[in-house]
Amino acid sequence: MKLIDKNSRIPLYLQLMDILIDRMENELGENGQLPSEREICEHYDVSRTTVRQAINELERDGFIYKVHGKGTFVAPKRVEQNLIKFYSFTEEMKKLGKVPVSKVFSFDIIEADRKIAEKLSLPAGSRVYQFSRLRLADNIPMMFETSFVPYDLFPGMTKEDLESTALYDIFKNRFQTTIVMAEELFMPVMTGVKEMELLQMSPSIPSLRIERFTHGEDRLIEYTNTIARGDKFKYHVRLEN
Amino acid sequence: MKLIDKNSRIPLYLQLMDILIDRMENELGENGQLPSEREICEHYDVSRTTVRQAINELERDGFIYKVHGKGTFVAPKRVEQNLIKFYSFTEEMKKLGKVPVSKVFSFDIIEADRKIAEKLSLPAGSRVYQFSRLRLADNIPMMFETSFVPYDLFPGMTKEDLESTALYDIFKNRFQTTIVMAEELFMPVMTGVKEMELLQMSPSIPSLRIERFTHGEDRLIEYTNTIARGDKFKYHVRLEN
């Protein structure tokens, strides 16, 4: 068993984090319960402050989560999303052996306001679909998306279509529309109250906001604003020199 | 001037956000002060709840920031970082016409603990440099980095070297070490107390944690853990289909 080395130059809380990560991986497993702060203090002979600092860092890094009145638990591992080629939530979750589900929360045909029209390079007032979807993997809510799609390119799409078929399959199979590439913009955000409820998140966890601009052969065919749970994903890029 | 349309299907707070973004861009400018909540209520004839919701969303999206006792101000635009090829903070800020500065907070030669050794694919106990740097652009703190670099590849590096020369220039010019590529992992995190102080951030703003693994011709030459201000950056990727 690893022990704290009080003569080391490595701060005690970092040593403790390292030990706890080791135990979580090898002994406790996903959703396993951590010992109490007091037990950790006694077991490793460190101060309450050190334990709190280690626990706070672990929570912040998404290794653990707290359940009010119950204790502290090992967070399930994050899904690693490669940002190297075009991906769809449905396909990515299937690759991981998870069952993807989309719940369509709203589905409307609207006139694009200036902001949305600009995002899709359309004249303001153009007809667009606006739909919101909650995406789940193995029944766990993972992200909440609001999408805007030009109506004229994909006439006659219904809420039922979206509930039964992946959006990109509708584009490809029903409308013979090829996706050339997508651009995405990422930024960390505080999770809004609505998204926190829908995604069943604890309040201290931020999200990643992802804007996706999907390009067809000669036009933008989708603008989606996604709130992805900050504790469920990590994103991977490869930067060639 | 744009007005609220109470018969529209677009929620009032979204319309108000759109109007306020318009005013911020065309009239108030970066760091310009927004009218008070009361003034916005009266001017656009909407409820306090609507104004609060719009203001909260704008703050969450990083459009505005609050200064306690002073009011609400237009946030400077985010720096857009392309994640398409290898980049350095110094070079990117210069391209934007900003003056990059690095403050070296700590500089040590340590024995890698298990976690750091694994990150760099080294045996535990290997000697590595560990240094922390605060990166500023035009005197504004942008990110805080903690880096680990194998000692044997770059013997004799000093704190003064890092203060005067960009790390990648030291690698290249003094040690003839070529960077082949880097991998980065991204996740949104709550900003820790220490980073919040160093980066002069308001407490409600999350950060992006970025882990960088820099590959030389046959070995990993750098592992860096960065906390980047969530209100200062957006990241751009291009996903080919």
Coordinates of C-alpha atoms in Angstrom, one line a residue:
Chain A
M1 CA 0.0 0.0 0.0
K2 CA 1.2 3.5 -0.8
L3 CA 1.9 5.8 2.1
I4 CA 2.3 9.6 2.6
D5 CA 5.9 10.6 2.7
K6 CA 6.1 13.7 5.0
N7 CA 9.6 14.4 4.0
S8 CA 8.8 14.6 0.3
R9 CA 8.8 18.0 -1.5
I10 CA 5.5 17.0 -3.0
P11 CA 2.7 18.7 -1.1
L12 CA 0.7 16.3 1.1
Y13 CA -2.6 16.8 -0.6
L14 CA -1.1 15.9 -3.9
Q15 CA 0.4 12.7 -2.5
L16 CA -3.0 12.0 -0.9
M17 CA -4.8 12.6 -4.3
D18 CA -2.4 10.2 -5.9
I19 CA -3.1 7.5 -3.3
L20 CA -6.9 8.0 -3.5
I21 CA -6.9 7.8 -7.3
D22 CA -5.0 4.6 -6.9
R23 CA -7.5 3.1 -4.5
M24 CA -10.4 4.3 -6.6
E25 CA -9.1 2.6 -9.7
N26 CA -7.9 -0.6 -8.1
E27 CA -10.2 -1.2 -5.2
L28 CA -13.4 1.0 -5.2
G29 CA -14.4 1.1 -8.8
E30 CA -17.0 3.3 -10.6
N31 CA -19.7 4.6 -8.1
G32 CA -17.9 3.0 -5.2
Q33 CA -18.0 4.9 -1.9
L34 CA -15.0 6.7 -0.5
P35 CA -14.2 6.5 3.2
S36 CA -15.3 9.5 5.2
E37 CA -12.9 12.5 5.7
R38 CA -12.3 11.5 9.3
E39 CA -11.4 8.0 8.3
I40 CA -9.0 9.3 5.6
C41 CA -7.4 11.6 8.2
E42 CA -6.8 8.8 10.6
H43 CA -5.8 6.2 8.1
Y44 CA -3.1 8.4 6.4
D45 CA -2.3 10.5 9.5
V46 CA -2.9 13.8 7.8
S47 CA -4.8 16.9 8.8
R48 CA -8.5 17.6 7.9
T49 CA -7.3 20.5 5.8
T50 CA -5.1 18.2 3.7
V51 CA -7.9 15.8 3.2
R52 CA -10.4 18.5 2.2
Q53 CA -7.9 20.0 -0.3
A54 CA -7.4 16.6 -1.9
I55 CA -11.1 15.8 -2.0
N56 CA -11.9 19.3 -3.4
E57 CA -9.3 18.8 -6.2
L58 CA -10.6 15.4 -7.0
E59 CA -14.1 16.7 -7.2
R60 CA -13.1 19.6 -9.4
D61 CA -11.2 17.2 -11.7
G62 CA -14.3 15.0 -12.0
F63 CA -12.8 12.0 -10.2
I64 CA -15.4 11.9 -7.5
Y65 CA -18.9 13.3 -6.8
K66 CA -20.8 14.0 -3.6
V67 CA -24.3 13.0 -2.8
H68 CA -25.9 15.1 -0.1
G69 CA -26.4 13.1 3.1
K70 CA -24.9 10.0 1.6
G71 CA -21.2 10.5 1.0
T72 CA -18.6 10.7 -1.7
F73 CA -18.4 8.3 -4.7
V74 CA -16.1 7.4 -7.5
A75 CA -17.2 9.2 -10.7
P76 CA -17.6 7.0 -13.8
K77 CA -14.9 7.5 -16.3
R78 CA -15.3 10.3 -18.9
V79 CA -16.0 9.5 -22.5
E80 CA -13.1 10.5 -24.6
Q81 CA -14.3 12.3 -27.7
N82 CA -11.8 12.5 -30.5
L83 CA -11.9 15.8 -32.4
I84 CA -10.1 14.6 -35.4
K85 CA -12.9 13.8 -37.8
F86 CA -16.7 14.3 -38.0
Y87 CA -18.6 12.5 -35.4
S88 CA -22.2 11.9 -34.3
F89 CA -23.3 11.3 -30.8
T90 CA -25.3 8.2 -31.9
E91 CA -22.3 6.6 -33.6
E92 CA -19.8 7.4 -30.9
M93 CA -21.9 5.9 -28.1
K94 CA -22.5 2.8 -30.2
K95 CA -18.8 2.4 -30.7
L96 CA -18.4 2.4 -26.9
G97 CA -21.0 -0.2 -26.5
K98 CA -23.5 2.2 -25.0
V99 CA -27.2 2.5 -26.0
P100 CA -27.8 6.1 -27.3
V101 CA -31.3 7.6 -26.9
S102 CA -32.5 11.0 -28.1
K103 CA -35.5 12.6 -26.4
V104 CA -37.0 15.4 -28.6
F105 CA -38.1 18.1 -26.2
S106 CA -39.3 20.6 -28.7
F107 CA -39.8 20.8 -32.4
D108 CA -40.8 23.9 -34.3
I109 CA -40.6 25.6 -37.6
I110 CA -39.7 29.3 -37.0
E111 CA -38.5 32.4 -38.7
A112 CA -34.8 32.8 -38.0
D113 CA -34.0 35.9 -35.9
R114 CA -30.9 37.8 -36.7
K115 CA -28.6 35.8 -34.5
I116 CA -29.7 32.4 -35.9
A117 CA -29.8 33.7 -39.5
E118 CA -26.2 34.8 -39.2
K119 CA -25.1 31.5 -37.8
L120 CA -26.6 29.7 -40.8
S121 CA -25.7 32.4 -43.3
L122 CA -29.3 32.9 -44.2
P123 CA -31.4 36.1 -44.6
A124 CA -33.1 37.0 -41.3
G125 CA -36.7 35.7 -41.4
S126 CA -35.8 32.5 -43.3
R127 CA -37.8 29.4 -42.2
V128 CA -35.7 27.1 -40.1
Y129 CA -36.4 24.0 -37.9
Q130 CA -35.6 24.6 -34.3
F131 CA -35.5 21.5 -32.1
S132 CA -34.1 20.5 -28.7
R133 CA -32.9 17.1 -27.9
L134 CA -31.7 15.5 -24.7
R135 CA -29.0 12.8 -25.6
L136 CA -28.7 9.9 -23.2
A137 CA -26.2 7.0 -23.1
D138 CA -27.3 3.9 -21.2
N139 CA -30.0 6.1 -19.7
I140 CA -27.6 8.7 -18.4
P141 CA -28.2 12.2 -19.7
M142 CA -25.0 13.4 -21.4
M143 CA -25.9 16.5 -23.4
F144 CA -28.7 18.9 -24.3
E145 CA -28.7 20.2 -27.9
T146 CA -30.7 22.9 -29.6
S147 CA -30.4 22.7 -33.4
F148 CA -31.3 25.0 -36.3
V149 CA -31.7 23.5 -39.8
P150 CA -32.8 25.4 -42.9
Y151 CA -36.3 24.3 -43.8
D152 CA -36.0 24.6 -47.6
L153 CA -33.2 22.0 -47.7
F154 CA -35.1 19.4 -45.8
P155 CA -38.9 20.0 -46.3
G156 CA -41.4 17.9 -44.4
M157 CA -39.2 16.7 -41.5
T158 CA -41.3 15.9 -38.4
K159 CA -40.7 15.4 -34.7
E160 CA -41.4 11.7 -35.2
D161 CA -38.7 11.4 -37.8
L162 CA -36.2 12.8 -35.3
E163 CA -37.4 10.5 -32.6
S164 CA -36.9 7.4 -34.7
T165 CA -33.9 8.3 -36.9
A166 CA -30.5 9.9 -36.4
L167 CA -30.4 13.4 -37.9
Y168 CA -27.5 12.7 -40.1
D169 CA -29.2 9.6 -41.5
I170 CA -32.2 11.7 -42.4
F171 CA -29.9 14.2 -44.2
K172 CA -28.1 11.4 -46.1
N173 CA -30.8 8.8 -46.8
R174 CA -33.9 10.9 -47.3
F175 CA -32.5 14.1 -48.7
Q176 CA -29.2 12.8 -50.3
T177 CA -27.3 15.6 -48.6
T178 CA -23.6 15.0 -48.0
I179 CA -21.8 16.4 -45.0
V180 CA -18.5 17.8 -46.1
M181 CA -17.2 18.9 -42.7
A182 CA -18.2 20.6 -39.5
E183 CA -16.6 23.4 -37.5
E184 CA -16.9 23.4 -33.7
L185 CA -16.4 26.2 -31.2
F186 CA -15.8 25.2 -27.5
M187 CA -16.0 27.1 -24.3
P188 CA -16.5 26.2 -20.7
V189 CA -19.7 27.6 -19.1
M190 CA -21.6 27.5 -15.9
T191 CA -24.4 25.1 -16.3
G192 CA -27.8 26.9 -16.5
V193 CA -30.6 25.9 -14.1
K194 CA -32.7 24.3 -16.9
E195 CA -29.8 22.3 -18.2
M196 CA -28.7 21.3 -14.7
E197 CA -32.2 19.7 -14.2
L198 CA -32.4 18.1 -17.6
L199 CA -28.9 16.7 -17.3
Q200 CA -29.3 15.7 -13.6
M201 CA -26.1 17.5 -12.8
S202 CA -24.8 18.5 -9.4
P203 CA -24.6 22.3 -9.2
S204 CA -20.9 22.6 -8.8
I205 CA -20.1 21.1 -12.2
P206 CA -19.5 23.3 -15.3
S207 CA -20.4 22.3 -18.8
L208 CA -18.8 22.6 -22.2
R209 CA -20.7 24.7 -24.6
I210 CA -20.2 23.5 -28.2
E211 CA -21.4 25.3 -31.2
R212 CA -21.4 23.1 -34.4
F213 CA -21.6 24.5 -37.9
T214 CA -22.2 21.6 -40.3
H215 CA -21.3 22.3 -43.9
G216 CA -23.0 20.6 -46.9
E217 CA -21.6 20.8 -50.4
D218 CA -22.5 24.4 -50.9
R219 CA -24.3 25.6 -47.8
L220 CA -24.5 25.4 -44.0
I221 CA -27.0 22.7 -43.2
E222 CA -27.0 22.7 -39.4
Y223 CA -26.2 25.0 -36.5
T224 CA -26.3 23.3 -33.1
N225 CA -25.7 24.7 -29.6
T226 CA -24.8 21.9 -27.2
I227 CA -24.4 21.9 -23.5
A228 CA -22.3 18.8 -22.7
R229 CA -21.8 17.7 -19.1
G230 CA -18.4 18.7 -17.9
D231 CA -18.1 15.5 -15.8
K232 CA -18.9 13.1 -18.6
F233 CA -16.6 14.0 -21.5
K234 CA -13.0 14.8 -22.2
Y235 CA -12.0 16.0 -25.7
H236 CA -8.9 15.0 -27.5
V237 CA -7.1 16.8 -30.3
R238 CA -3.9 16.0 -32.2
L239 CA -1.8 19.0 -33.2
E240 CA 0.8 18.4 -35.9
N241 CA 3.8 20.6 -36.0
Chain B
M1 CA -33.7 50.3 -32.7
K2 CA -34.8 46.7 -32.2
L3 CA -37.8 46.2 -30.0
I4 CA -39.3 43.3 -28.0
D5 CA -42.1 41.6 -29.9
K6 CA -44.5 40.2 -27.3
N7 CA -46.5 38.2 -29.8
S8 CA -43.4 36.3 -31.0
R9 CA -42.9 32.7 -30.2
I10 CA -39.3 33.5 -29.2
P11 CA -39.1 33.8 -25.5
L12 CA -38.8 37.4 -24.2
Y13 CA -35.4 36.9 -22.5
L14 CA -34.0 35.5 -25.8
Q15 CA -35.2 38.5 -27.7
L16 CA -33.8 40.8 -25.0
M17 CA -30.4 39.0 -25.1
D18 CA -30.4 39.5 -28.8
I19 CA -31.1 43.2 -28.4
L20 CA -28.5 43.6 -25.7
I21 CA -25.8 41.8 -27.7
D22 CA -26.6 44.2 -30.5
R23 CA -26.2 47.2 -28.3
M24 CA -23.0 45.9 -26.7
E25 CA -21.4 45.4 -30.1
N26 CA -22.6 48.6 -31.8
E27 CA -22.8 51.1 -29.0
L28 CA -21.2 50.1 -25.7
G29 CA -18.0 48.4 -26.8
E30 CA -15.6 46.3 -24.8
N31 CA -15.7 47.1 -21.0
G32 CA -18.6 49.5 -21.6
Q33 CA -21.2 49.7 -18.8
L34 CA -24.7 48.2 -19.3
P35 CA -27.7 50.1 -18.1
S36 CA -29.1 48.9 -14.7
E37 CA -31.7 46.1 -14.5
R38 CA -34.3 48.7 -13.6
E39 CA -33.5 50.8 -16.6
I40 CA -33.6 47.8 -18.9
C41 CA -37.0 46.8 -17.5
E42 CA -38.4 50.2 -18.1
H43 CA -36.8 50.8 -21.5
Y44 CA -38.0 47.6 -23.1
D45 CA -41.2 47.2 -21.0
V46 CA -40.3 43.7 -19.7
S47 CA -40.4 42.1 -16.2
R48 CA -37.5 42.0 -13.8
T49 CA -37.5 38.2 -14.2
T50 CA -37.0 38.5 -17.9
V51 CA -34.1 41.0 -17.5
R52 CA -32.4 38.8 -14.9
Q53 CA -32.7 35.7 -17.1
A54 CA -31.2 37.6 -20.1
I55 CA -28.4 39.0 -17.9
N56 CA -27.7 35.6 -16.3
E57 CA -27.5 34.0 -19.7
L58 CA -25.2 36.7 -21.0
E59 CA -22.9 36.4 -18.0
R60 CA -22.9 32.6 -18.4
D61 CA -22.0 32.9 -22.0
G62 CA -19.1 35.3 -21.2
F63 CA -20.7 38.3 -23.0
I64 CA -20.7 40.4 -19.8
Y65 CA -19.1 40.5 -16.4
K66 CA -20.2 42.0 -13.1
V67 CA -18.1 44.1 -10.8
H68 CA -19.4 44.1 -7.2
G69 CA -20.9 47.5 -6.3
K70 CA -20.1 49.0 -9.7
G71 CA -22.3 47.3 -12.3
T72 CA -22.3 45.1 -15.3
F73 CA -19.9 45.5 -18.2
V74 CA -19.3 44.3 -21.7
A75 CA -16.7 41.5 -21.6
P76 CA -13.7 41.8 -24.0
K77 CA -14.0 39.4 -26.9
R78 CA -12.6 35.9 -26.5
V79 CA -9.4 34.8 -28.2
E80 CA -10.2 32.2 -30.7
Q81 CA -7.6 29.4 -30.6
N82 CA -7.4 27.1 -33.6
L83 CA -6.8 23.5 -32.7
I84 CA -5.7 22.5 -36.1
K85 CA -1.9 22.6 -35.8
F86 CA 0.6 22.9 -33.0
Y87 CA 0.5 26.3 -31.3
S88 CA 2.4 28.2 -28.6
F89 CA 0.9 30.8 -26.3
T90 CA 3.7 33.2 -27.1
E91 CA 3.3 32.9 -30.9
E92 CA -0.5 33.0 -30.8
M93 CA -0.6 36.2 -28.8
K94 CA 2.0 37.9 -31.0
K95 CA -0.1 37.1 -34.1
L96 CA -3.0 38.9 -32.4
G97 CA -0.9 41.9 -31.8
K98 CA -0.9 41.3 -28.0
V99 CA 2.3 41.4 -25.8
P100 CA 2.8 38.0 -24.2
V101 CA 4.5 37.7 -20.8
S102 CA 5.3 34.7 -18.8
K103 CA 5.8 34.9 -15.0
V104 CA 7.7 31.9 -13.7
F105 CA 6.1 31.1 -10.3
S106 CA 8.1 28.1 -9.4
F107 CA 10.9 26.1 -10.8
D108 CA 12.2 22.8 -9.4
I109 CA 13.9 19.7 -10.3
I110 CA 12.0 16.8 -8.7
E111 CA 11.7 13.0 -8.8
A112 CA 8.6 12.2 -10.8
D113 CA 5.8 10.6 -8.7
R114 CA 3.9 7.8 -10.3
K115 CA 1.2 10.0 -11.9
I116 CA 3.8 12.4 -13.6
A117 CA 6.0 9.5 -14.6
E118 CA 3.0 7.8 -16.3
K119 CA 2.1 11.0 -18.1
L120 CA 5.6 11.3 -19.5
S121 CA 6.1 7.5 -20.0
L122 CA 9.1 7.5 -17.7
P123 CA 10.0 5.2 -14.8
A124 CA 8.8 6.6 -11.5
G125 CA 11.5 8.5 -9.7
S126 CA 13.0 9.9 -12.9
R127 CA 14.3 13.5 -12.6
V128 CA 12.0 16.0 -14.2
Y129 CA 11.7 19.8 -14.2
Q130 CA 8.5 21.0 -12.7
F131 CA 7.7 24.7 -13.3
S132 CA 4.6 26.9 -13.1
R133 CA 4.0 29.8 -15.3
L134 CA 1.3 32.5 -15.4
R135 CA 0.8 33.6 -18.9
L136 CA -0.4 37.2 -19.6
A137 CA -1.4 39.0 -22.8
D138 CA -1.3 42.8 -22.6
N139 CA -1.0 42.4 -18.9
I140 CA -4.2 40.4 -18.5
P141 CA -3.7 37.0 -16.9
M142 CA -4.9 34.4 -19.4
M143 CA -3.8 31.0 -18.2
F144 CA -1.8 29.2 -15.5
E145 CA 0.4 26.3 -16.5
T146 CA 2.3 23.6 -14.6
S147 CA 4.8 21.8 -16.8
F148 CA 6.9 18.7 -16.4
V149 CA 9.9 18.1 -18.7
P150 CA 12.4 15.2 -18.5
Y151 CA 15.7 16.5 -17.1
D152 CA 17.9 14.2 -19.0
L153 CA 16.8 15.6 -22.4
F154 CA 17.4 19.2 -21.4
P155 CA 20.1 19.4 -18.8
G156 CA 21.0 22.7 -17.2
M157 CA 17.9 24.6 -17.9
T158 CA 17.3 27.4 -15.3
K159 CA 14.5 29.6 -14.1
E160 CA 16.2 32.6 -15.8
D161 CA 16.2 30.7 -19.2
L162 CA 12.4 30.3 -18.9
E163 CA 11.9 33.9 -17.9
S164 CA 13.8 35.2 -21.0
T165 CA 13.1 32.6 -23.7
A166 CA 10.0 30.7 -24.9
L167 CA 10.2 27.0 -23.9
Y168 CA 9.9 25.8 -27.4
D169 CA 12.7 28.1 -28.5
I170 CA 14.9 26.6 -25.8
F171 CA 14.0 23.0 -27.0
K172 CA 14.7 23.9 -30.6
N173 CA 17.7 26.3 -30.5
R174 CA 19.6 25.1 -27.5
F175 CA 18.9 21.4 -27.6
Q176 CA 18.1 20.8 -31.3
T177 CA 14.9 19.0 -30.2
T178 CA 12.2 18.9 -32.8
I179 CA 8.5 18.9 -31.8
V180 CA 6.7 16.3 -33.9
M181 CA 3.2 16.8 -32.6
A182 CA 1.2 17.4 -29.4
E183 CA -1.9 15.8 -28.1
E184 CA -4.3 17.8 -25.9
L185 CA -7.1 16.7 -23.6
F186 CA -9.8 19.3 -22.7
M187 CA -12.3 19.4 -20.0
P188 CA -14.3 22.2 -18.3
V189 CA -13.6 22.5 -14.6
M190 CA -14.5 24.8 -11.7
T191 CA -11.7 27.3 -11.2
G192 CA -9.7 26.5 -8.0
V193 CA -9.2 29.2 -5.4
K194 CA -5.5 29.6 -6.2
E195 CA -6.0 29.9 -9.9
M196 CA -8.9 32.3 -9.4
E197 CA -6.6 34.6 -7.5
L198 CA -3.7 34.3 -9.9
L199 CA -5.9 34.7 -12.9
Q200 CA -8.0 37.5 -11.3
M201 CA -11.2 35.8 -12.2
S202 CA -14.7 36.3 -10.9
P203 CA -15.8 33.2 -8.9
S204 CA -18.7 32.3 -11.2
I205 CA -16.5 31.6 -14.2
P206 CA -15.3 28.1 -15.0
S207 CA -12.1 27.3 -16.7
L208 CA -10.9 24.9 -19.3
R209 CA -8.3 22.4 -18.1
I210 CA -6.0 21.4 -20.9
E211 CA -3.5 18.6 -20.6
R212 CA -0.8 18.8 -23.3
F213 CA 1.5 15.9 -24.2
T214 CA 4.3 17.1 -26.5
H215 CA 6.0 14.4 -28.6
G216 CA 9.6 14.8 -29.8
E217 CA 11.0 12.4 -32.4
D218 CA 11.1 9.4 -30.1
R219 CA 9.9 10.5 -26.7
L220 CA 7.5 12.7 -24.8
I221 CA 9.3 15.9 -24.1
E222 CA 6.6 17.8 -22.1
Y223 CA 3.5 17.3 -20.1
T224 CA 1.6 20.4 -19.2
N225 CA -1.5 20.9 -17.1
T226 CA -3.1 24.3 -18.0
I227 CA -6.0 26.2 -16.4
A228 CA -7.2 28.6 -19.1
R229 CA -9.8 31.3 -18.3
G230 CA -13.2 30.2 -19.5
D231 CA -14.1 33.8 -20.3
K232 CA -11.0 34.6 -22.4
F233 CA -10.8 31.8 -24.9
K234 CA -12.9 29.8 -27.4
Y235 CA -11.4 26.8 -29.2
H236 CA -12.0 26.0 -32.8
V237 CA -11.8 22.6 -34.5
R238 CA -12.5 21.5 -38.0
L239 CA -13.9 18.0 -38.4
E240 CA -13.6 16.6 -41.9
N241 CA -16.1 13.9 -42.9

